[in-house]
PDB file of C-alpha atoms and ligand atoms in Angstrom:
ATOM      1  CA  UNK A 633      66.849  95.243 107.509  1.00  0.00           C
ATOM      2  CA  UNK A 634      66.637  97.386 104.385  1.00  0.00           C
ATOM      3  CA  UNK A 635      67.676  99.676 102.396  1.00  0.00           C
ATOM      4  CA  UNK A 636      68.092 102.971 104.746  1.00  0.00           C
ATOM      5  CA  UNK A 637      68.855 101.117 107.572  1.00  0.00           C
ATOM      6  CA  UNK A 638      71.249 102.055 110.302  1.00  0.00           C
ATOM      7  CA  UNK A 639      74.458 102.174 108.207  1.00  0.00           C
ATOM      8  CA  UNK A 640      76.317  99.802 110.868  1.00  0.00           C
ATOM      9  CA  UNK A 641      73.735  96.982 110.960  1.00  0.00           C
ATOM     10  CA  UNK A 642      73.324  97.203 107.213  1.00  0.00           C
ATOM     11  CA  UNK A 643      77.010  97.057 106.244  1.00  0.00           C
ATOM     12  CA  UNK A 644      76.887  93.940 108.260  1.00  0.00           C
ATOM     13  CA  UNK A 645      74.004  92.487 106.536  1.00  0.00           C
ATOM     14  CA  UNK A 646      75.462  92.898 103.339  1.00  0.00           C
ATOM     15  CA  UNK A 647      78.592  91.329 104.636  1.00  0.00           C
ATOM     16  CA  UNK A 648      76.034  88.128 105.249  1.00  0.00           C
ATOM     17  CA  UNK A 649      74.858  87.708 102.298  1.00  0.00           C
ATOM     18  CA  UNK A 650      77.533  88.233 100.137  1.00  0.00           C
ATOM     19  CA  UNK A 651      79.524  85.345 102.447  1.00  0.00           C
ATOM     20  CA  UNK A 652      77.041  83.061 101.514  1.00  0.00           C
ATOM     21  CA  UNK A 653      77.036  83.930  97.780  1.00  0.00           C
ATOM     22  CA  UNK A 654      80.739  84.107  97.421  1.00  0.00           C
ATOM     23  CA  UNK A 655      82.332  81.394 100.171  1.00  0.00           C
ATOM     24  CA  UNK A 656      85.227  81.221  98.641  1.00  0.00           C
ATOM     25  CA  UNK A 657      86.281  85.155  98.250  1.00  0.00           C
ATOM     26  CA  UNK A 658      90.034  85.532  98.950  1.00  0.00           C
ATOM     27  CA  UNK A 659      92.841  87.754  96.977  1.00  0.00           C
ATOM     28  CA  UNK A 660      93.449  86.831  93.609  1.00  0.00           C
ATOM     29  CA  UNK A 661      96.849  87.750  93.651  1.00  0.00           C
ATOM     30  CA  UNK A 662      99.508  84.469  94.011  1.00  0.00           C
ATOM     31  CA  UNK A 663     101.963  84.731  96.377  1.00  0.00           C
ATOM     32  CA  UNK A 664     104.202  82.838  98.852  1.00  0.00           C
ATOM     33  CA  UNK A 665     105.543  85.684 100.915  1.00  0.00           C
ATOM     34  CA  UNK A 666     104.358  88.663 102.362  1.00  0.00           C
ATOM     35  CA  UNK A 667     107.500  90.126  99.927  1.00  0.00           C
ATOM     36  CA  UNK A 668     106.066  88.786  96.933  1.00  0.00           C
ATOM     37  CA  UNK A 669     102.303  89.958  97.849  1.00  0.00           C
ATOM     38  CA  UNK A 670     103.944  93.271  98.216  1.00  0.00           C
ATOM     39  CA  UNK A 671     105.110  93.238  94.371  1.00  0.00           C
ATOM     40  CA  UNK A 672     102.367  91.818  92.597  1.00  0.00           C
ATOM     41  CA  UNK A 673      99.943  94.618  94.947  1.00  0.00           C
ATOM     42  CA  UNK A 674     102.718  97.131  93.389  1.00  0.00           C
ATOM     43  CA  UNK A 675     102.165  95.758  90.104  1.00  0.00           C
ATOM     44  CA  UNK A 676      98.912  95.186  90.198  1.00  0.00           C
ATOM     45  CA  UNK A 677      98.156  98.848  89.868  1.00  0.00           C
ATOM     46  CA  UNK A 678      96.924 100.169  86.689  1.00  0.00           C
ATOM     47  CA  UNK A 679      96.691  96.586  85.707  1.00  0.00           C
ATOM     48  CA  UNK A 680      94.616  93.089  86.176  1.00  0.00           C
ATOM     49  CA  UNK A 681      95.259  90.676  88.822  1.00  0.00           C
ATOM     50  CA  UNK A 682      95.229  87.788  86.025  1.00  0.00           C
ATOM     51  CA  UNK A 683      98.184  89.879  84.014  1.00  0.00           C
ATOM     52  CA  UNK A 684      99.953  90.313  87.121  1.00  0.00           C
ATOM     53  CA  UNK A 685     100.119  86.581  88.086  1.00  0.00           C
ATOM     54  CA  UNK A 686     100.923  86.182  84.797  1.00  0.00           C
ATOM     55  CA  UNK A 687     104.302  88.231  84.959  1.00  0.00           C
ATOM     56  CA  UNK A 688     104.932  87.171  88.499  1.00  0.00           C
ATOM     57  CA  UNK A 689     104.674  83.260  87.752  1.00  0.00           C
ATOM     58  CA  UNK A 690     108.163  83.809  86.301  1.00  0.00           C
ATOM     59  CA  UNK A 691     109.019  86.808  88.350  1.00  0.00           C
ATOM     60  CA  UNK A 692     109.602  85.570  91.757  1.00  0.00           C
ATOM     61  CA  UNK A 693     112.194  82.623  90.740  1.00  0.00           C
ATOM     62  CA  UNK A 694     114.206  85.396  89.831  1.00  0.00           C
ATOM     63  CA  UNK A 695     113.615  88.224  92.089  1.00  0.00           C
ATOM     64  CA  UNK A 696     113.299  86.614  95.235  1.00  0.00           C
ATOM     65  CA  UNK A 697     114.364  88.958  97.956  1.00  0.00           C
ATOM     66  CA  UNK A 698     115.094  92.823  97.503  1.00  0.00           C
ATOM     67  CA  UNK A 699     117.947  92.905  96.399  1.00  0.00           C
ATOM     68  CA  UNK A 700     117.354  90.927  93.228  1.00  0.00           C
ATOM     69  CA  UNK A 701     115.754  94.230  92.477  1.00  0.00           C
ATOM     70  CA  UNK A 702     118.415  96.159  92.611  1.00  0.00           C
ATOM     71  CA  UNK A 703     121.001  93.856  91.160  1.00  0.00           C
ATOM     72  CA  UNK A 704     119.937  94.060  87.773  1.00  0.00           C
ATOM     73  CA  UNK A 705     119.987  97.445  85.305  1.00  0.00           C
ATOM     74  CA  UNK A 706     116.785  99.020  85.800  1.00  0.00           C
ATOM     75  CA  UNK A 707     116.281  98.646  81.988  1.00  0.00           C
ATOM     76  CA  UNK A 708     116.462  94.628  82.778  1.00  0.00           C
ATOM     77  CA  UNK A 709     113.861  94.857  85.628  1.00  0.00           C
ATOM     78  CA  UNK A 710     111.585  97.169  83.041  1.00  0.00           C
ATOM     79  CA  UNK A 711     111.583  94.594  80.565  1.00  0.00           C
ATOM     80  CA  UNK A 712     110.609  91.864  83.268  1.00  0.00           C
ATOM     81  CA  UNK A 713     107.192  93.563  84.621  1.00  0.00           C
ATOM     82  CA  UNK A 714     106.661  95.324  81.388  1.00  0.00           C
ATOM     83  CA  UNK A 715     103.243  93.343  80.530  1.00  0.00           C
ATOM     84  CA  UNK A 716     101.730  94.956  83.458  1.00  0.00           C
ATOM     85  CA  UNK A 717     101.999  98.230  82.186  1.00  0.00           C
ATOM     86  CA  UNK A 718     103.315 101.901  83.490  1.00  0.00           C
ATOM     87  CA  UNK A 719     106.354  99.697  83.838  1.00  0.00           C
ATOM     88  CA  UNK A 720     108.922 102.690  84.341  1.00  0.00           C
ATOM     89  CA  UNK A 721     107.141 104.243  87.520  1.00  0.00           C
ATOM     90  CA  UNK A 722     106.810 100.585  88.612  1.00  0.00           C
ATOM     91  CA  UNK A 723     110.340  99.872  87.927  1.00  0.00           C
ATOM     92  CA  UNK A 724     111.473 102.956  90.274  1.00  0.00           C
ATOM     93  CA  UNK A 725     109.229 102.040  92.857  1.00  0.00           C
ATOM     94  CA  UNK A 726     109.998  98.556  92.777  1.00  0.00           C
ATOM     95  CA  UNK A 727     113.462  99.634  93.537  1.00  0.00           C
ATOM     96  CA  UNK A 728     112.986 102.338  95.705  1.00  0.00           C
ATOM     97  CA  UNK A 729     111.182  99.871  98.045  1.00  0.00           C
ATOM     98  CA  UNK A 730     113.563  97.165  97.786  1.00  0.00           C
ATOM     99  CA  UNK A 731     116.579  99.812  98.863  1.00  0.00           C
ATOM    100  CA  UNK A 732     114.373 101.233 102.049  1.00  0.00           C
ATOM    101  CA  UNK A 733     113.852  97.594 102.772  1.00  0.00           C
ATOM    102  CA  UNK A 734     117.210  96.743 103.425  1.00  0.00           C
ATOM    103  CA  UNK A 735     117.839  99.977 104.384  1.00  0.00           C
ATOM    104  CA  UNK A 736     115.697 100.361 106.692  1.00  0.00           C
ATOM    105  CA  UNK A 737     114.067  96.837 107.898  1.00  0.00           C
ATOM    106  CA  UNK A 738     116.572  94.324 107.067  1.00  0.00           C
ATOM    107  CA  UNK A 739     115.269  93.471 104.222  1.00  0.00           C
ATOM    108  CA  UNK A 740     111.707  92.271 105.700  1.00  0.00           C
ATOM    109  CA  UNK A 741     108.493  93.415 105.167  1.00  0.00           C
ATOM    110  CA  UNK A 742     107.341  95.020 108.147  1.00  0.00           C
ATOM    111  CA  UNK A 743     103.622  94.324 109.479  1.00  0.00           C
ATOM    112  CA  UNK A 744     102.707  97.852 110.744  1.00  0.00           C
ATOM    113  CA  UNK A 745     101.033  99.871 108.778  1.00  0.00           C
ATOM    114  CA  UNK A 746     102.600 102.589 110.089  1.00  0.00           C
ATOM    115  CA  UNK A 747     106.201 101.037 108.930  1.00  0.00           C
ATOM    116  CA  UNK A 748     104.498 100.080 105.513  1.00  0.00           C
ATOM    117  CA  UNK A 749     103.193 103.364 104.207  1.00  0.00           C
ATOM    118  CA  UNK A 750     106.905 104.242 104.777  1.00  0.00           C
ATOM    119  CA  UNK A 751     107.972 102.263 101.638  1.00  0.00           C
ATOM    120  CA  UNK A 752     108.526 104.253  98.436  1.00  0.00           C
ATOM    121  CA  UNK A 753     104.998 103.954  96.051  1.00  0.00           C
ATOM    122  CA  UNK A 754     103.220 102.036  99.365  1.00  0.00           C
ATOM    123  CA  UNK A 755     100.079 103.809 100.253  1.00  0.00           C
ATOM    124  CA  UNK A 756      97.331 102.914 102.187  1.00  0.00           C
ATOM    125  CA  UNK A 757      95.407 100.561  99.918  1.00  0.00           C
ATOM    126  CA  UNK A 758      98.623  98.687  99.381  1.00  0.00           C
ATOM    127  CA  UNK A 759      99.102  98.947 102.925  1.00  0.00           C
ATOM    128  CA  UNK A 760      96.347  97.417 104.109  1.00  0.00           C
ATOM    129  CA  UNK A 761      96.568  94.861 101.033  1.00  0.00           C
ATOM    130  CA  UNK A 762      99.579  93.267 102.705  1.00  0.00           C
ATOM    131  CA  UNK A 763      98.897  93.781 106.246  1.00  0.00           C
ATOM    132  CA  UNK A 764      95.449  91.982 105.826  1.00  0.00           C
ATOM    133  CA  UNK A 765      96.281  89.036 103.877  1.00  0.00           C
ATOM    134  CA  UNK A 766     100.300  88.366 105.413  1.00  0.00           C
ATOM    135  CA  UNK A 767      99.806  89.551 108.794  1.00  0.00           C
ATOM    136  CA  UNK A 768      96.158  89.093 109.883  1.00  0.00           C
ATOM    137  CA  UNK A 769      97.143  88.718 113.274  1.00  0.00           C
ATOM    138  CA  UNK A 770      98.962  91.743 113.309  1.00  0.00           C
ATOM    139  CA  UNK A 771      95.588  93.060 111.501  1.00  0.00           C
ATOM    140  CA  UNK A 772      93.620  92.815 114.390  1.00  0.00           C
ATOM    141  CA  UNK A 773      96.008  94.321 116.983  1.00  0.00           C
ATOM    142  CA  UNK A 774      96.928  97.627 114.812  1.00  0.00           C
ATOM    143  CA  UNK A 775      95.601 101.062 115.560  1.00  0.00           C
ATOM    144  CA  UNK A 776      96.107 101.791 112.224  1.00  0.00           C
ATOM    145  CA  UNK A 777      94.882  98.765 109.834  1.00  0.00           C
ATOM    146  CA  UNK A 778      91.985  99.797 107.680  1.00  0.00           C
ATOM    147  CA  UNK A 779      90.246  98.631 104.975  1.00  0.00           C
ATOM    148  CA  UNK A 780      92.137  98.272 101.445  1.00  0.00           C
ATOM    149  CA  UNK A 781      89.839 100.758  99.389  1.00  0.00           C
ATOM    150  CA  UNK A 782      90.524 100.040  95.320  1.00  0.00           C
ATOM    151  CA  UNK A 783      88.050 100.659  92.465  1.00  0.00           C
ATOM    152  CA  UNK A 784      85.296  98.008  93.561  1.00  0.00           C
ATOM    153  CA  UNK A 785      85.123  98.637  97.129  1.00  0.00           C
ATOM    154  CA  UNK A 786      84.861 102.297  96.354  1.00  0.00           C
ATOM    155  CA  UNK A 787      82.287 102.074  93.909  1.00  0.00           C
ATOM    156  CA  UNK A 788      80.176  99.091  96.148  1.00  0.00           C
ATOM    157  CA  UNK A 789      80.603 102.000  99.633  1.00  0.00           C
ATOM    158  CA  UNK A 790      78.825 104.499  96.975  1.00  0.00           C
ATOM    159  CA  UNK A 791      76.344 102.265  95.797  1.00  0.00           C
ATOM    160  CA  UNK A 792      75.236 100.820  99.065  1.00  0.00           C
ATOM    161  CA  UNK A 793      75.243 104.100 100.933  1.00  0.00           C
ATOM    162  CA  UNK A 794      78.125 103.404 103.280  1.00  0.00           C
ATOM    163  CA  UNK A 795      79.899 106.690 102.590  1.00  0.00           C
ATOM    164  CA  UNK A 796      79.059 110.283 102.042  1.00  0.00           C
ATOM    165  CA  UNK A 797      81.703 110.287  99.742  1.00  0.00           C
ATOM    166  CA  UNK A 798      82.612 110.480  95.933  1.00  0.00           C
ATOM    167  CA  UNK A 799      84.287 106.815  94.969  1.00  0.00           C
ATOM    168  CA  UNK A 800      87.224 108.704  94.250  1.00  0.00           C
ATOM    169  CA  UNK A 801      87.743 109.871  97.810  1.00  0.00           C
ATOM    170  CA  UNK A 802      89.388 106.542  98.931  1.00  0.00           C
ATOM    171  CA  UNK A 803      90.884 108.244 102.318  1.00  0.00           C
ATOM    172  CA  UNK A 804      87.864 109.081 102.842  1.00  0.00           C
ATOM    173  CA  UNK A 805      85.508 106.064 102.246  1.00  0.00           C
ATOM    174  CA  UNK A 806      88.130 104.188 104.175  1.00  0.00           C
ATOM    175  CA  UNK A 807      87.263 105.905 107.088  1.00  0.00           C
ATOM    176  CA  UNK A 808      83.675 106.209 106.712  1.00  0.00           C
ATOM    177  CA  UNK A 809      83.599 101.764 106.290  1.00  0.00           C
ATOM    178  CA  UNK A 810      85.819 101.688 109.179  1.00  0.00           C
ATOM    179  CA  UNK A 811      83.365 103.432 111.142  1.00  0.00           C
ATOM    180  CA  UNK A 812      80.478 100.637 110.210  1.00  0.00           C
ATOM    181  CA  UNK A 813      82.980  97.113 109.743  1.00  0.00           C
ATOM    182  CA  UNK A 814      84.357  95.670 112.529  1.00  0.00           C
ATOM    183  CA  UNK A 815      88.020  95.093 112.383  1.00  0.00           C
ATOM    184  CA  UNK A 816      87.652  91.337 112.181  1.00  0.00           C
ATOM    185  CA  UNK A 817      85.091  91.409 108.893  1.00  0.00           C
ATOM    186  CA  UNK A 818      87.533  93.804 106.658  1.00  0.00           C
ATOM    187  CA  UNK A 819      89.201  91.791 104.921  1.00  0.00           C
ATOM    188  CA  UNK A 820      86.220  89.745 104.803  1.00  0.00           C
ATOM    189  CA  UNK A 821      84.495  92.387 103.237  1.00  0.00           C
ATOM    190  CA  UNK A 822      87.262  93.736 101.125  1.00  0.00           C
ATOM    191  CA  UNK A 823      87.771  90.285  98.990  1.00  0.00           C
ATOM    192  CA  UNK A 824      83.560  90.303  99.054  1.00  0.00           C
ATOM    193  CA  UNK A 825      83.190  93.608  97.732  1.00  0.00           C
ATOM    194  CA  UNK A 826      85.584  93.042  95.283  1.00  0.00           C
ATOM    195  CA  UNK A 827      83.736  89.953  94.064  1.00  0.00           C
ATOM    196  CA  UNK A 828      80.827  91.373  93.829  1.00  0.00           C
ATOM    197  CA  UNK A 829      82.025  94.468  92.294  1.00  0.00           C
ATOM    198  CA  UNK A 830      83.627  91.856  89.568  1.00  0.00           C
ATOM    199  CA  UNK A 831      80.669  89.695  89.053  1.00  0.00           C
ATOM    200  CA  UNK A 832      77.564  91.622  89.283  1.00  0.00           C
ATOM    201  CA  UNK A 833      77.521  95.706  90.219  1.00  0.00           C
ATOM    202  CA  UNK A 834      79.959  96.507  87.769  1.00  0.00           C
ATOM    203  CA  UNK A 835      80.663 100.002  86.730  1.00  0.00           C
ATOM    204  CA  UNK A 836      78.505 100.424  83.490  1.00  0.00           C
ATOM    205  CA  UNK A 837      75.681  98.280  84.020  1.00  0.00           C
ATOM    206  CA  UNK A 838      75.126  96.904  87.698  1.00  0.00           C
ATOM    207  CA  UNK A 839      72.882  93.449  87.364  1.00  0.00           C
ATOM    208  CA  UNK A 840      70.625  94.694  90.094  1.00  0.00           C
ATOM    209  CA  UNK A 841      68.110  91.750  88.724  1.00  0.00           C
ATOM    210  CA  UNK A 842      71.159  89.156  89.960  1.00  0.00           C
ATOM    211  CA  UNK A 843      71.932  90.998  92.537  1.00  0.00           C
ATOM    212  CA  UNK A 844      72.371  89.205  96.563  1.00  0.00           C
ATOM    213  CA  UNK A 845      71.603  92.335  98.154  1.00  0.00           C
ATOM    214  CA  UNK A 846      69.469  94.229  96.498  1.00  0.00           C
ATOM    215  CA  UNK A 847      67.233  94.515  98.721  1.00  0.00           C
ATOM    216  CA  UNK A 848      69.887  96.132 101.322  1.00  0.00           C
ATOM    217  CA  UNK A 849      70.787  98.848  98.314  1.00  0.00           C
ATOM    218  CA  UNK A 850      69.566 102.633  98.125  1.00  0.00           C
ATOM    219  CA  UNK A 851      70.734 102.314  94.180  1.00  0.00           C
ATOM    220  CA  UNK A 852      69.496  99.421  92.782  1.00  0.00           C
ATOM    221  CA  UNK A 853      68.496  99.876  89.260  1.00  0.00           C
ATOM    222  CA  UNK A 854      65.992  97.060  89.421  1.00  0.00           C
ATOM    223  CA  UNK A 855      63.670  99.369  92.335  1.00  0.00           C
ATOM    224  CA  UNK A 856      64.193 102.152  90.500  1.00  0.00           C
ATOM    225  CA  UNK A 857      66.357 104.179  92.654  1.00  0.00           C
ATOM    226  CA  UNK A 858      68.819 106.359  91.574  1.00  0.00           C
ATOM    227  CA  UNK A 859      72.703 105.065  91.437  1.00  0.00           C
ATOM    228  CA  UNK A 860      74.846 107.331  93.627  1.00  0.00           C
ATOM    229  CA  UNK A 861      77.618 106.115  91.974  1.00  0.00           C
ATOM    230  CA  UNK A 862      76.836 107.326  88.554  1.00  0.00           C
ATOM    231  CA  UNK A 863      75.413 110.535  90.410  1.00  0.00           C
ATOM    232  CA  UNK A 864      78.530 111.382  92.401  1.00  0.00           C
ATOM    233  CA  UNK A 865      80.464 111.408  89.342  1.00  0.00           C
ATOM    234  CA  UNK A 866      78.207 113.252  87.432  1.00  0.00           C
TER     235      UNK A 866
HETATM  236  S1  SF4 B2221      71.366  96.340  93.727  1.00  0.00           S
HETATM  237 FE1  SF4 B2221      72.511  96.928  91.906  1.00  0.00          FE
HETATM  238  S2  SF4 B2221      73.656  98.760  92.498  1.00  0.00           S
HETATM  239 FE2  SF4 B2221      72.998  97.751  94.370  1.00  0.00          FE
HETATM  240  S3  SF4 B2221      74.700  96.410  94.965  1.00  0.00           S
HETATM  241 FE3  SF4 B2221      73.289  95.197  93.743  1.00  0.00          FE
HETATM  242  S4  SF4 B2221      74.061  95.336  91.645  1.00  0.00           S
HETATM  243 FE4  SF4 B2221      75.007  96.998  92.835  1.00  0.00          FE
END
């Protein structure tokens, strides 16, 4: 298998190795409840998972279901998550969510994506954040689950050719890596691409030298290739 392989067999091959270079890839995020991953994934936008576990390490023994979030002056709740930054839109949507919670689902989190991109400031990334990692069973059974598409997994689909798209175009790449991942390896691949997006093919200067899979990757640096990253965003 190399680099301009069928995209299918390739993704998976990537998949491989990075599975044996990062065993222990999971969310960073803390959590206890699939409520609790849904705020720190809210909060975590805009921000670092390490800030938001931060925050939340105090956070959740005193917001524990929704409507701690709307018992308190909004002012209050600001104040609380204000370390993660852009802590007024969070704020709103923190409470926006919490109301069509109860309104809505008695209070629960519901497991459908379909139900979850209902929520107020829950789109698909989030989505699929949640569903993945509190509902995997309900993962595998959903038309709709997809692959949670932030700023790693993005720029990795890019690099390693597994979209026609511009990392920007998360919709997009999301459906392009659902065509070539099987459902079960998503989240699989999700917490690997993120790890490797972390560790080694960063933004500025991929280590294409260090790199598991370079020999899978129409951009490595280290071959001489152009980066389609860099080149899609001109
Ligand atoms: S070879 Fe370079 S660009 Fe390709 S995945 Fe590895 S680090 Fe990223």
């Amino acid at each position: 298998m190399g680099r301009d392989g069928d995209r299918t067999e390739r993704a998976r091959a990537v998949i491989r190795r990075l599975a044996r270079t990062y065993p222990d890839a999971s969310i960073a995020l803390v959590f206890s409840n699939p409520f609790e991953l849904l705020v720190a994934t809210m909060l975590s936008a805009q921000s670092t998972d390490t800030k938001v576990n931060e925050v939340t390490a105090t956070l959740f023994s005193k917001y524990r279901r929704p409507d701690d979030f709307l018992a308190v002056p909004e002012d209050e709740l600001k104040d609380d998550i204000h370390p993660t930054g852009f802590f007024n839109q969070k704020a709103r949507a923190l409470r926006a969510m919490s109301h069509r919670l109860l309104e809505n689902f008695d209070g629960e989190v519901p497991s459908a994506i379909a139900d979850l991109v209902t929520l107020p400031g829950v789109a698909r990334k989030t989505a699929n954040i949640v569903q993945a990692n509190a509902y995997p069973q309900v993962a595998r059974r959903d038309r709709d689950a997809g692959i949670a598409v932030d700023t790693h997994v993005g720029r990795l689909a890019v690099r390693l050719g597994l979209t026609d798209h511009g990392s920007k175009d998360a919709d997009k790449i999301e459906h392009d890596l659902m065509g070539s991942i099987a459902k079960k390896d998503r989240l699989r691949a999700t917490n690997l691409f993120i790890e490797h997006g972390r560790r080694i093919c960063t933004a500025k200067r991929p280590l294409c030298g260090d790199c598991a899979i370079e020999r899978l990757c129409p951009s490595s640096q280290r071959a001489g290739l152009i980066d389609r990253y860099r080149l899609a965003r001109g």
